[in-house]
Amino acid sequence: MKPNQFIYNGKKLLDKKLLGYAKAVNMDFSEKDIAKNNITPSQLFELSDKLDKKLIDMIYINIPEMDLIDVSQSYSDYDIATLVVNNPNILRTPIVYLEDEPFIADDIMDINKIGELAQ
């Protein structure tokens, strides 16, 4: 993946709001809507590495899409990546993938951080 990407899920209202804000403050980025264009396992592993997070920490556990998953089981990173590819709603988004400071902006308060980075 190339830096300066705003990775979001176009089916999520918060993602669309934060995308609109990032555009409004003239943040320089390209967009990747994972609801329309699947994210690949290798892209997930790269993001995981850049964010310094385990894949399991990049997904929502307590959402309806995860009801079919037995969270008491142990899953490999590849299993988790496959889950995300097949169910993009479980990935914590949006992800602001900047060269120096990538982060998951899954809280409306992250709007301040986006504003700071745009300056």
mmCIF file of C-alpha atoms in Angstrom:
data_model
loop_
_atom_site.group_PDB
_atom_site.id
_atom_site.type_symbol
_atom_site.label_atom_id
_atom_site.label_comp_id
_atom_site.label_asym_id
_atom_site.label_seq_id
_atom_site.Cartn_x
_atom_site.Cartn_y
_atom_site.Cartn_z
ATOM 1 C CA MET A 1 0.000 0.000 0.000
ATOM 2 C CA LYS A 2 1.164 3.481 -0.673
ATOM 3 C CA PRO A 3 1.250 6.112 2.081
ATOM 4 C CA ASN A 4 -1.196 9.008 2.262
ATOM 5 C CA GLN A 5 -4.295 6.881 1.969
ATOM 6 C CA PHE A 6 -7.594 7.251 3.747
ATOM 7 C CA ILE A 7 -8.894 3.700 4.102
ATOM 8 C CA TYR A 8 -12.563 3.658 4.999
ATOM 9 C CA ASN A 9 -15.785 1.694 4.755
ATOM 10 C CA GLY A 10 -18.340 3.601 2.688
ATOM 11 C CA LYS A 11 -21.139 1.730 4.479
ATOM 12 C CA LYS A 12 -20.249 3.306 7.845
ATOM 13 C CA LEU A 13 -21.602 6.758 8.687
ATOM 14 C CA LEU A 14 -18.654 7.732 10.922
ATOM 15 C CA ASP A 15 -16.198 6.813 8.176
ATOM 16 C CA LYS A 16 -18.050 9.011 5.686
ATOM 17 C CA LYS A 17 -18.137 11.913 8.157
ATOM 18 C CA LEU A 18 -14.405 11.694 8.856
ATOM 19 C CA LEU A 19 -13.676 11.382 5.126
ATOM 20 C CA GLY A 20 -15.694 14.545 4.500
ATOM 21 C CA TYR A 21 -13.808 16.366 7.224
ATOM 22 C CA ALA A 22 -10.428 15.236 5.889
ATOM 23 C CA LYS A 23 -11.429 16.564 2.463
ATOM 24 C CA ALA A 24 -12.688 19.826 3.976
ATOM 25 C CA VAL A 25 -9.327 20.542 5.621
ATOM 26 C CA ASN A 26 -7.572 19.804 2.316
ATOM 27 C CA MET A 27 -5.716 16.774 3.593
ATOM 28 C CA ASP A 28 -3.618 15.274 0.789
ATOM 29 C CA PHE A 29 -4.536 11.598 0.355
ATOM 30 C CA SER A 30 -6.015 9.007 -1.947
ATOM 31 C CA GLU A 31 -9.127 7.111 -0.914
ATOM 32 C CA LYS A 32 -9.717 3.383 -0.564
ATOM 33 C CA ASP A 33 -13.285 2.300 0.144
ATOM 34 C CA ILE A 34 -13.060 -1.286 1.373
ATOM 35 C CA ALA A 35 -16.818 -1.712 0.902
ATOM 36 C CA LYS A 36 -16.259 -1.344 -2.864
ATOM 37 C CA ASN A 37 -12.665 -2.529 -3.297
ATOM 38 C CA ASN A 38 -11.594 -5.459 -1.157
ATOM 39 C CA ILE A 39 -8.526 -5.118 0.964
ATOM 40 C CA THR A 40 -6.088 -7.996 0.501
ATOM 41 C CA PRO A 41 -4.439 -10.080 3.212
ATOM 42 C CA SER A 42 -1.026 -8.664 2.264
ATOM 43 C CA GLN A 43 -2.387 -5.102 2.597
ATOM 44 C CA LEU A 44 -3.767 -6.000 6.021
ATOM 45 C CA PHE A 45 -0.418 -7.397 7.125
ATOM 46 C CA GLU A 46 1.333 -4.255 5.899
ATOM 47 C CA LEU A 47 -1.130 -2.032 7.781
ATOM 48 C CA SER A 48 -0.752 -4.167 10.881
ATOM 49 C CA ASP A 49 3.006 -3.737 10.701
ATOM 50 C CA LYS A 50 2.839 0.033 10.072
ATOM 51 C CA LEU A 51 0.317 0.525 12.888
ATOM 52 C CA ASP A 52 2.338 -1.751 15.183
ATOM 53 C CA LYS A 53 -0.830 -3.678 16.024
ATOM 54 C CA LYS A 54 -1.831 -7.301 15.870
ATOM 55 C CA LEU A 55 -4.554 -8.046 13.322
ATOM 56 C CA ILE A 56 -6.891 -9.123 16.115
ATOM 57 C CA ASP A 57 -6.584 -5.594 17.561
ATOM 58 C CA MET A 58 -7.656 -4.098 14.237
ATOM 59 C CA ILE A 59 -11.109 -5.670 14.206
ATOM 60 C CA TYR A 60 -14.335 -5.093 16.087
ATOM 61 C CA ILE A 61 -15.206 -8.063 18.262
ATOM 62 C CA ASN A 62 -18.638 -7.037 19.597
ATOM 63 C CA ILE A 63 -20.616 -6.516 16.401
ATOM 64 C CA PRO A 64 -23.312 -8.712 14.805
ATOM 65 C CA GLU A 65 -20.990 -9.899 12.022
ATOM 66 C CA MET A 66 -18.805 -11.564 14.658
ATOM 67 C CA ASP A 67 -21.636 -13.591 16.216
ATOM 68 C CA LEU A 68 -20.695 -16.600 14.104
ATOM 69 C CA ILE A 69 -17.104 -16.528 15.341
ATOM 70 C CA ASP A 70 -16.101 -18.403 18.479
ATOM 71 C CA VAL A 71 -13.855 -15.819 20.138
ATOM 72 C CA SER A 72 -12.629 -18.391 22.651
ATOM 73 C CA GLN A 73 -10.786 -20.126 19.804
ATOM 74 C CA SER A 74 -7.286 -19.208 18.750
ATOM 75 C CA TYR A 75 -7.011 -17.887 15.201
ATOM 76 C CA SER A 76 -3.917 -17.333 13.105
ATOM 77 C CA ASP A 77 -3.241 -13.944 11.554
ATOM 78 C CA TYR A 78 -4.075 -15.438 8.170
ATOM 79 C CA ASP A 79 -7.454 -16.660 9.519
ATOM 80 C CA ILE A 80 -8.191 -13.148 10.776
ATOM 81 C CA ALA A 81 -7.102 -11.597 7.469
ATOM 82 C CA THR A 82 -9.452 -13.966 5.628
ATOM 83 C CA LEU A 83 -12.288 -12.958 7.966
ATOM 84 C CA VAL A 84 -11.661 -9.280 7.205
ATOM 85 C CA VAL A 85 -11.461 -9.826 3.445
ATOM 86 C CA ASN A 86 -14.793 -11.681 3.532
ATOM 87 C CA ASN A 87 -16.394 -9.322 6.099
ATOM 88 C CA PRO A 88 -14.935 -5.816 5.670
ATOM 89 C CA ASN A 89 -17.352 -4.393 8.279
ATOM 90 C CA ILE A 90 -15.311 -5.987 11.059
ATOM 91 C CA LEU A 91 -12.192 -3.915 10.287
ATOM 92 C CA ARG A 92 -11.794 -0.873 12.515
ATOM 93 C CA THR A 93 -11.941 2.049 10.121
ATOM 94 C CA PRO A 94 -11.157 4.613 8.927
ATOM 95 C CA ILE A 95 -7.423 4.140 8.840
ATOM 96 C CA VAL A 96 -5.445 7.247 8.057
ATOM 97 C CA TYR A 97 -2.326 5.771 6.495
ATOM 98 C CA LEU A 98 0.300 8.469 6.486
ATOM 99 C CA GLU A 99 3.996 7.866 6.010
ATOM 100 C CA ASP A 100 5.012 9.163 9.427
ATOM 101 C CA GLU A 101 1.992 8.529 11.588
ATOM 102 C CA PRO A 102 -0.622 5.974 10.514
ATOM 103 C CA PHE A 103 -3.558 5.565 12.889
ATOM 104 C CA ILE A 104 -7.049 4.153 13.205
ATOM 105 C CA ALA A 105 -9.526 7.020 13.463
ATOM 106 C CA ASP A 106 -12.513 5.090 14.762
ATOM 107 C CA ASP A 107 -13.708 7.771 17.173
ATOM 108 C CA ILE A 108 -15.270 11.129 16.285
ATOM 109 C CA MET A 109 -12.659 12.790 18.522
ATOM 110 C CA ASP A 110 -9.996 11.684 16.040
ATOM 111 C CA ILE A 111 -11.264 14.511 13.859
ATOM 112 C CA ASN A 112 -8.894 16.770 15.825
ATOM 113 C CA LYS A 113 -5.906 14.595 14.929
ATOM 114 C CA ILE A 114 -6.897 14.677 11.255
ATOM 115 C CA GLY A 115 -7.103 18.464 11.434
ATOM 116 C CA GLU A 116 -3.652 18.712 13.014
ATOM 117 C CA LEU A 117 -2.095 16.463 10.380
ATOM 118 C CA ALA A 118 -3.613 18.514 7.561
ATOM 119 C CA GLN A 119 -1.792 21.661 8.701
#
